[in-house]
PDB file of C-alpha atoms in Angstrom:
ATOM      1  CA  MET A   1     133.810  67.875  83.491  1.00  0.00           C
ATOM      2  CA  LYS A   2     132.168  65.976  80.082  1.00  0.00           C
ATOM      3  CA  ALA A   3     135.316  64.108  79.167  1.00  0.00           C
ATOM      4  CA  ARG A   4     135.544  62.275  82.819  1.00  0.00           C
ATOM      5  CA  LEU A   5     131.354  61.517  82.249  1.00  0.00           C
ATOM      6  CA  TRP A   6     132.460  60.606  79.233  1.00  0.00           C
ATOM      7  CA  THR A   7     135.226  58.131  80.144  1.00  0.00           C
ATOM      8  CA  ALA A   8     133.018  56.986  83.057  1.00  0.00           C
ATOM      9  CA  ALA A   9     130.500  56.147  80.675  1.00  0.00           C
ATOM     10  CA  ALA A  10     132.544  54.269  78.535  1.00  0.00           C
ATOM     11  CA  ALA A  11     134.391  52.799  81.588  1.00  0.00           C
ATOM     12  CA  ALA A  12     130.912  51.020  82.337  1.00  0.00           C
ATOM     13  CA  LEU A  13     129.552  50.035  79.099  1.00  0.00           C
ATOM     14  CA  ALA A  14     133.124  48.080  79.157  1.00  0.00           C
ATOM     15  CA  LEU A  15     132.554  46.569  82.152  1.00  0.00           C
ATOM     16  CA  ALA A  16     128.667  45.514  80.889  1.00  0.00           C
ATOM     17  CA  ALA A  17     130.008  43.770  78.326  1.00  0.00           C
ATOM     18  CA  CYS A  18     132.744  41.539  80.113  1.00  0.00           C
ATOM     19  CA  ASP A  19     129.269  41.006  82.251  1.00  0.00           C
ATOM     20  CA  LYS A  20     127.882  39.392  79.554  1.00  0.00           C
ATOM     21  CA  GLY A  21     127.010  36.076  79.611  1.00  0.00           C
ATOM     22  CA  PRO A  22     128.459  33.589  76.033  1.00  0.00           C
ATOM     23  CA  THR A  23     126.549  34.017  73.243  1.00  0.00           C
ATOM     24  CA  GLN A  24     125.242  30.925  71.437  1.00  0.00           C
ATOM     25  CA  LEU A  25     128.437  30.946  68.672  1.00  0.00           C
ATOM     26  CA  ASP A  26     131.145  31.118  71.692  1.00  0.00           C
ATOM     27  CA  ARG A  27     129.125  27.585  72.859  1.00  0.00           C
ATOM     28  CA  ILE A  28     129.747  26.242  69.800  1.00  0.00           C
ATOM     29  CA  ALA A  29     132.998  26.793  69.577  1.00  0.00           C
ATOM     30  CA  GLU A  30     134.008  25.593  73.413  1.00  0.00           C
ATOM     31  CA  SER A  31     132.104  22.706  72.379  1.00  0.00           C
ATOM     32  CA  ALA A  32     133.986  22.182  68.906  1.00  0.00           C
ATOM     33  CA  ALA A  33     137.317  22.598  70.987  1.00  0.00           C
ATOM     34  CA  SER A  34     136.682  20.284  74.010  1.00  0.00           C
ATOM     35  CA  PRO A  35     137.328  16.652  73.453  1.00  0.00           C
ATOM     36  CA  PRO A  36     134.729  14.384  72.672  1.00  0.00           C
ATOM     37  CA  ILE A  37     132.867  12.475  76.505  1.00  0.00           C
ATOM     38  CA  PRO A  38     133.927   8.724  75.493  1.00  0.00           C
ATOM     39  CA  THR A  39     131.024   6.154  75.312  1.00  0.00           C
ATOM     40  CA  ALA A  40     131.204   2.841  77.303  1.00  0.00           C
ATOM     41  CA  THR A  41     131.614  -0.296  75.047  1.00  0.00           C
ATOM     42  CA  ALA A  42     130.634  -3.861  75.084  1.00  0.00           C
ATOM     43  CA  PRO A  43     133.099  -6.193  75.814  1.00  0.00           C
ATOM     44  CA  ARG A  44     134.391  -8.310  72.809  1.00  0.00           C
ATOM     45  CA  PRO A  45     133.407 -11.926  73.215  1.00  0.00           C
ATOM     46  CA  PRO A  46     136.007 -14.274  73.648  1.00  0.00           C
ATOM     47  CA  PRO A  47     137.736 -16.214  70.089  1.00  0.00           C
ATOM     48  CA  VAL A  48     135.805 -18.853  69.041  1.00  0.00           C
ATOM     49  CA  PRO A  49     138.251 -22.702  69.368  1.00  0.00           C
ATOM     50  CA  THR A  50     138.318 -24.139  65.796  1.00  0.00           C
ATOM     51  CA  ALA A  51     140.765 -27.859  65.617  1.00  0.00           C
ATOM     52  CA  PRO A  52     143.944 -26.873  63.711  1.00  0.00           C
ATOM     53  CA  SER A  53     143.770 -27.077  59.980  1.00  0.00           C
ATOM     54  CA  ILE A  54     146.284 -30.443  59.298  1.00  0.00           C
ATOM     55  CA  THR A  55     147.035 -31.440  56.082  1.00  0.00           C
ATOM     56  CA  VAL A  56     149.972 -34.018  55.035  1.00  0.00           C
ATOM     57  CA  ASP A  57     152.327 -34.444  52.177  1.00  0.00           C
ATOM     58  CA  ASP A  58     155.146 -37.389  51.320  1.00  0.00           C
ATOM     59  CA  SER A  59     157.706 -34.315  52.805  1.00  0.00           C
ATOM     60  CA  ALA A  60     155.726 -32.650  56.322  1.00  0.00           C
ATOM     61  CA  CYS A  61     152.998 -32.417  57.802  1.00  0.00           C
ATOM     62  CA  THR A  62     151.568 -28.515  58.324  1.00  0.00           C
ATOM     63  CA  ILE A  63     149.505 -27.714  61.259  1.00  0.00           C
ATOM     64  CA  ASN A  64     148.129 -23.941  61.319  1.00  0.00           C
ATOM     65  CA  GLY A  65     150.367 -23.438  59.016  1.00  0.00           C
ATOM     66  CA  GLU A  66     153.645 -24.757  60.829  1.00  0.00           C
ATOM     67  CA  GLU A  67     155.200 -27.490  59.161  1.00  0.00           C
ATOM     68  CA  VAL A  68     156.923 -30.358  60.638  1.00  0.00           C
ATOM     69  CA  LEU A  69     159.310 -32.331  57.933  1.00  0.00           C
ATOM     70  CA  PHE A  70     159.381 -35.618  57.958  1.00  0.00           C
ATOM     71  CA  LEU A  71     163.439 -36.200  57.426  1.00  0.00           C
ATOM     72  CA  ALA A  72     163.391 -34.531  60.755  1.00  0.00           C
ATOM     73  CA  PRO A  73     163.692 -38.180  62.945  1.00  0.00           C
ATOM     74  CA  ASP A  74     161.596 -36.585  66.164  1.00  0.00           C
ATOM     75  CA  ALA A  75     159.322 -36.279  63.719  1.00  0.00           C
ATOM     76  CA  ARG A  76     156.082 -37.855  64.894  1.00  0.00           C
ATOM     77  CA  ASP A  77     156.804 -36.291  68.455  1.00  0.00           C
ATOM     78  CA  ARG A  78     157.347 -33.424  67.395  1.00  0.00           C
ATOM     79  CA  ILE A  79     153.972 -33.058  65.858  1.00  0.00           C
ATOM     80  CA  ALA A  80     152.310 -34.308  69.224  1.00  0.00           C
ATOM     81  CA  GLY A  81     153.992 -31.826  70.998  1.00  0.00           C
ATOM     82  CA  ILE A  82     152.177 -28.602  68.434  1.00  0.00           C
ATOM     83  CA  LEU A  83     148.621 -30.763  68.848  1.00  0.00           C
ATOM     84  CA  THR A  84     148.718 -31.266  72.432  1.00  0.00           C
ATOM     85  CA  GLY A  85     146.644 -28.882  74.161  1.00  0.00           C
ATOM     86  CA  LYS A  86     145.376 -27.215  71.185  1.00  0.00           C
ATOM     87  CA  PRO A  87     141.370 -26.397  71.019  1.00  0.00           C
ATOM     88  CA  LEU A  88     139.436 -28.961  69.618  1.00  0.00           C
ATOM     89  CA  VAL A  89     142.381 -31.527  70.798  1.00  0.00           C
ATOM     90  CA  GLU A  90     141.833 -34.391  74.034  1.00  0.00           C
ATOM     91  CA  GLY A  91     138.599 -36.374  73.825  1.00  0.00           C
ATOM     92  CA  LYS A  92     137.380 -35.018  69.704  1.00  0.00           C
ATOM     93  CA  VAL A  93     137.703 -36.919  66.507  1.00  0.00           C
ATOM     94  CA  VAL A  94     139.974 -34.627  64.749  1.00  0.00           C
ATOM     95  CA  ALA A  95     139.685 -34.247  60.895  1.00  0.00           C
ATOM     96  CA  PHE A  96     142.894 -34.010  58.372  1.00  0.00           C
ATOM     97  CA  ASP A  97     143.389 -33.792  54.374  1.00  0.00           C
ATOM     98  CA  ALA A  98     146.005 -36.739  53.586  1.00  0.00           C
ATOM     99  CA  ALA A  99     147.940 -36.529  49.551  1.00  0.00           C
ATOM    100  CA  ARG A 100     147.522 -39.526  47.518  1.00  0.00           C
ATOM    101  CA  GLU A 101     151.143 -39.613  46.927  1.00  0.00           C
ATOM    102  CA  ALA A 102     152.404 -39.666  50.570  1.00  0.00           C
ATOM    103  CA  LYS A 103     154.403 -42.717  51.958  1.00  0.00           C
ATOM    104  CA  THR A 104     151.462 -44.825  54.325  1.00  0.00           C
ATOM    105  CA  PRO A 105     154.010 -43.534  56.961  1.00  0.00           C
ATOM    106  CA  ARG A 106     153.748 -40.584  56.608  1.00  0.00           C
ATOM    107  CA  ILE A 107     150.248 -41.159  57.629  1.00  0.00           C
ATOM    108  CA  ALA A 108     150.403 -43.500  60.555  1.00  0.00           C
ATOM    109  CA  ALA A 109     153.045 -41.260  62.331  1.00  0.00           C
ATOM    110  CA  VAL A 110     150.033 -38.366  62.347  1.00  0.00           C
ATOM    111  CA  VAL A 111     148.032 -40.690  63.754  1.00  0.00           C
ATOM    112  CA  PHE A 112     150.328 -42.094  66.098  1.00  0.00           C
ATOM    113  CA  ALA A 113     150.795 -37.667  67.214  1.00  0.00           C
ATOM    114  CA  LEU A 114     147.051 -37.873  67.704  1.00  0.00           C
ATOM    115  CA  ARG A 115     146.799 -40.594  69.767  1.00  0.00           C
ATOM    116  CA  LYS A 116     149.368 -38.863  71.963  1.00  0.00           C
ATOM    117  CA  ALA A 117     147.807 -35.978  71.497  1.00  0.00           C
ATOM    118  CA  LYS A 118     144.379 -37.899  73.591  1.00  0.00           C
ATOM    119  CA  ALA A 119     142.520 -37.085  70.466  1.00  0.00           C
ATOM    120  CA  LYS A 120     139.547 -40.016  70.441  1.00  0.00           C
ATOM    121  CA  GLY A 121     139.419 -40.829  66.466  1.00  0.00           C
ATOM    122  CA  ALA A 122     141.297 -39.410  63.623  1.00  0.00           C
ATOM    123  CA  THR A 123     139.356 -38.341  60.010  1.00  0.00           C
ATOM    124  CA  VAL A 124     141.603 -38.884  57.036  1.00  0.00           C
ATOM    125  CA  HIS A 125     140.061 -36.749  54.328  1.00  0.00           C
ATOM    126  CA  THR A 126     141.639 -38.693  50.490  1.00  0.00           C
ATOM    127  CA  SER A 127     140.431 -37.950  47.146  1.00  0.00           C
ATOM    128  CA  MET A 128     139.572 -41.173  45.068  1.00  0.00           C
ATOM    129  CA  ARG A 129     140.483 -43.062  42.225  1.00  0.00           C
ATOM    130  CA  ASP A 130     137.041 -40.967  40.630  1.00  0.00           C
ATOM    131  CA  ARG A 131     138.649 -37.609  42.208  1.00  0.00           C
ATOM    132  CA  THR A 132     136.085 -37.517  44.439  1.00  0.00           C
ATOM    133  CA  MET A 133     136.823 -36.586  48.573  1.00  0.00           C
ATOM    134  CA  GLY A 134     136.643 -39.757  50.528  1.00  0.00           C
ATOM    135  CA  GLU A 135     136.399 -39.650  54.097  1.00  0.00           C
ATOM    136  CA  LEU A 136     138.182 -42.743  56.287  1.00  0.00           C
ATOM    137  CA  ALA A 137     137.110 -42.491  59.838  1.00  0.00           C
ATOM    138  CA  LEU A 138     139.313 -44.432  62.207  1.00  0.00           C
ATOM    139  CA  ASN A 139     138.729 -44.901  66.805  1.00  0.00           C
ATOM    140  CA  PHE A 140     141.627 -44.677  68.401  1.00  0.00           C
ATOM    141  CA  SER A 141     139.188 -46.435  71.296  1.00  0.00           C
ATOM    142  CA  HIS A 142     138.193 -50.091  68.624  1.00  0.00           C
ATOM    143  CA  GLY A 143     138.096 -53.424  70.620  1.00  0.00           C
ATOM    144  CA  ALA A 144     141.391 -55.443  70.729  1.00  0.00           C
ATOM    145  CA  ALA A 145     142.589 -57.270  68.461  1.00  0.00           C
ATOM    146  CA  SER A 146     142.320 -60.945  68.964  1.00  0.00           C
ATOM    147  CA  GLU A 147     144.516 -63.778  67.745  1.00  0.00           C
ATOM    148  CA  CYS A 148     142.267 -64.918  64.492  1.00  0.00           C
ATOM    149  CA  THR A 149     141.563 -60.738  63.279  1.00  0.00           C
ATOM    150  CA  PRO A 150     142.125 -60.705  59.715  1.00  0.00           C
ATOM    151  CA  ALA A 151     145.165 -58.500  58.377  1.00  0.00           C
ATOM    152  CA  ALA A 152     145.855 -56.991  55.185  1.00  0.00           C
ATOM    153  CA  MET A 153     149.399 -55.778  54.239  1.00  0.00           C
ATOM    154  CA  ILE A 154     150.283 -54.167  50.755  1.00  0.00           C
ATOM    155  CA  ARG A 155     153.972 -55.438  49.522  1.00  0.00           C
ATOM    156  CA  LYS A 156     156.645 -53.333  48.082  1.00  0.00           C
ATOM    157  CA  ASP A 157     155.300 -55.174  45.070  1.00  0.00           C
ATOM    158  CA  GLY A 158     151.851 -54.774  45.346  1.00  0.00           C
ATOM    159  CA  SER A 159     150.596 -57.722  45.977  1.00  0.00           C
ATOM    160  CA  ILE A 160     148.260 -57.772  48.843  1.00  0.00           C
ATOM    161  CA  ALA A 161     148.841 -60.534  51.640  1.00  0.00           C
ATOM    162  CA  VAL A 162     146.038 -61.239  53.989  1.00  0.00           C
ATOM    163  CA  TRP A 163     145.942 -64.025  57.697  1.00  0.00           C
ATOM    164  CA  SER A 164     145.621 -63.636  60.969  1.00  0.00           C
ATOM    165  CA  ALA A 165     146.670 -61.356  63.565  1.00  0.00           C
ATOM    166  CA  GLY A 166     148.056 -64.751  65.932  1.00  0.00           C
ATOM    167  CA  GLY A 167     150.222 -65.924  62.887  1.00  0.00           C
ATOM    168  CA  GLY A 168     150.276 -68.222  60.463  1.00  0.00           C
ATOM    169  CA  THR A 169     151.103 -68.525  56.658  1.00  0.00           C
ATOM    170  CA  ALA A 170     149.259 -65.414  54.945  1.00  0.00           C
ATOM    171  CA  GLN A 171     147.156 -66.223  51.951  1.00  0.00           C
ATOM    172  CA  THR A 172     148.169 -64.309  49.046  1.00  0.00           C
ATOM    173  CA  PHE A 173     146.774 -61.747  46.221  1.00  0.00           C
ATOM    174  CA  THR A 174     149.158 -60.836  43.665  1.00  0.00           C
ATOM    175  CA  LYS A 175     149.307 -57.748  42.107  1.00  0.00           C
ATOM    176  CA  GLY A 176     146.522 -57.052  39.073  1.00  0.00           C
ATOM    177  CA  PHE A 177     146.867 -54.336  36.153  1.00  0.00           C
ATOM    178  CA  ALA A 178     145.823 -51.187  37.669  1.00  0.00           C
ATOM    179  CA  GLY A 179     147.608 -51.866  41.338  1.00  0.00           C
ATOM    180  CA  PRO A 180     146.745 -54.251  44.341  1.00  0.00           C
ATOM    181  CA  ASP A 181     143.931 -56.783  44.160  1.00  0.00           C
ATOM    182  CA  LEU A 182     141.359 -54.833  46.440  1.00  0.00           C
ATOM    183  CA  THR A 183     138.498 -56.858  45.201  1.00  0.00           C
ATOM    184  CA  LEU A 184     140.628 -60.246  45.739  1.00  0.00           C
ATOM    185  CA  GLY A 185     142.263 -58.377  48.531  1.00  0.00           C
ATOM    186  CA  THR A 186     139.081 -57.682  50.700  1.00  0.00           C
ATOM    187  CA  GLU A 187     137.176 -60.316  49.836  1.00  0.00           C
ATOM    188  CA  GLY A 188     139.954 -62.847  51.443  1.00  0.00           C
ATOM    189  CA  LEU A 189     139.272 -60.546  54.141  1.00  0.00           C
ATOM    190  CA  ARG A 190     135.919 -61.811  54.781  1.00  0.00           C
ATOM    191  CA  LYS A 191     136.428 -64.787  54.857  1.00  0.00           C
ATOM    192  CA  ALA A 192     139.054 -64.375  57.434  1.00  0.00           C
ATOM    193  CA  SER A 193     136.870 -63.140  59.499  1.00  0.00           C
ATOM    194  CA  ALA A 194     133.857 -64.800  58.740  1.00  0.00           C
ATOM    195  CA  ALA A 195     135.610 -67.660  61.004  1.00  0.00           C
ATOM    196  CA  CYS A 196     136.512 -64.964  63.456  1.00  0.00           C
ATOM    197  CA  GLY A 197     134.810 -63.416  66.732  1.00  0.00           C
ATOM    198  CA  SER A 198     136.608 -60.171  65.950  1.00  0.00           C
ATOM    199  CA  THR A 199     135.157 -56.473  65.394  1.00  0.00           C
ATOM    200  CA  VAL A 200     138.092 -55.421  63.990  1.00  0.00           C
ATOM    201  CA  TRP A 201     140.552 -55.914  61.340  1.00  0.00           C
ATOM    202  CA  ALA A 202     144.341 -54.998  60.849  1.00  0.00           C
ATOM    203  CA  LEU A 203     145.865 -52.971  57.390  1.00  0.00           C
ATOM    204  CA  GLY A 204     148.620 -51.990  56.643  1.00  0.00           C
ATOM    205  CA  ALA A 205     151.386 -51.777  53.591  1.00  0.00           C
ATOM    206  CA  ASP A 206     155.112 -51.443  52.972  1.00  0.00           C
ATOM    207  CA  ASP A 207     157.294 -48.044  53.835  1.00  0.00           C
ATOM    208  CA  ASN A 208     157.173 -47.756  49.759  1.00  0.00           C
ATOM    209  CA  ILE A 209     153.471 -48.028  49.275  1.00  0.00           C
ATOM    210  CA  THR A 210     151.941 -44.799  49.025  1.00  0.00           C
ATOM    211  CA  TRP A 211     149.095 -43.768  51.147  1.00  0.00           C
ATOM    212  CA  GLY A 212     146.642 -43.492  48.368  1.00  0.00           C
ATOM    213  CA  LEU A 213     146.431 -47.729  47.834  1.00  0.00           C
ATOM    214  CA  THR A 214     146.264 -48.338  51.682  1.00  0.00           C
ATOM    215  CA  PHE A 215     143.128 -45.930  51.592  1.00  0.00           C
ATOM    216  CA  ASP A 216     141.497 -47.952  48.887  1.00  0.00           C
ATOM    217  CA  LEU A 217     142.506 -50.951  50.652  1.00  0.00           C
ATOM    218  CA  ALA A 218     140.626 -49.310  54.303  1.00  0.00           C
ATOM    219  CA  MET A 219     138.226 -47.326  52.357  1.00  0.00           C
ATOM    220  CA  ARG A 220     136.937 -51.145  49.959  1.00  0.00           C
ATOM    221  CA  ALA A 221     137.185 -52.491  53.404  1.00  0.00           C
ATOM    222  CA  ARG A 222     134.709 -50.489  55.380  1.00  0.00           C
ATOM    223  CA  GLY A 223     132.520 -50.241  52.995  1.00  0.00           C
ATOM    224  CA  GLU A 224     131.520 -53.931  51.848  1.00  0.00           C
ATOM    225  CA  ALA A 225     128.890 -55.465  53.479  1.00  0.00           C
ATOM    226  CA  ASP A 226     129.545 -58.318  56.419  1.00  0.00           C
ATOM    227  CA  ALA A 227     132.709 -57.308  58.604  1.00  0.00           C
ATOM    228  CA  GLY A 228     135.334 -53.918  58.505  1.00  0.00           C
TER     229      GLY A 228
END
């Protein structure tokens, strides 16, 4: 009889132990084992659009790391294709860096491509002769050239020819010791401009002339008073 009572008492104790709620230690262990409840995170704002990074040397035009070689027969159309639809191109003034040693037609190809991509204009950054950085603004929506619009071109031999866009005999300023005579060339442009109501000048260079020389002529023409 006593053995049965002890057995019953042991069973009752066991049941009581089973009915006892979880201890604080049990709750800590259960919390550590359960996965964390995910917290709501705010959506990331869309990336801010940036203008394309464009650099031009004599061999290629590079746009955001994508290179287009000028040796390709369709180079300027390929450049236009890459630029079309890029953020901050259509209706904007797009800046690019142009090396002095690049031939002038290389820069002309990039300007053509920007116009085709519907840019409003271009800002060309090129090193000056004194190694400072120059900035040339090109406005694609300028007024139309007239018959008397002054035109200047750096020829293969480094001389500068000045004439009217409508034709006629060119006035030639021979090359100086340091290259094209920019002083006399721009003076010739101003004289031609004084006799014409045109709001623009036309500047160019032969295919073998480096952009640095063309850039110098454009900066000189733009930077000194009276018209430009």
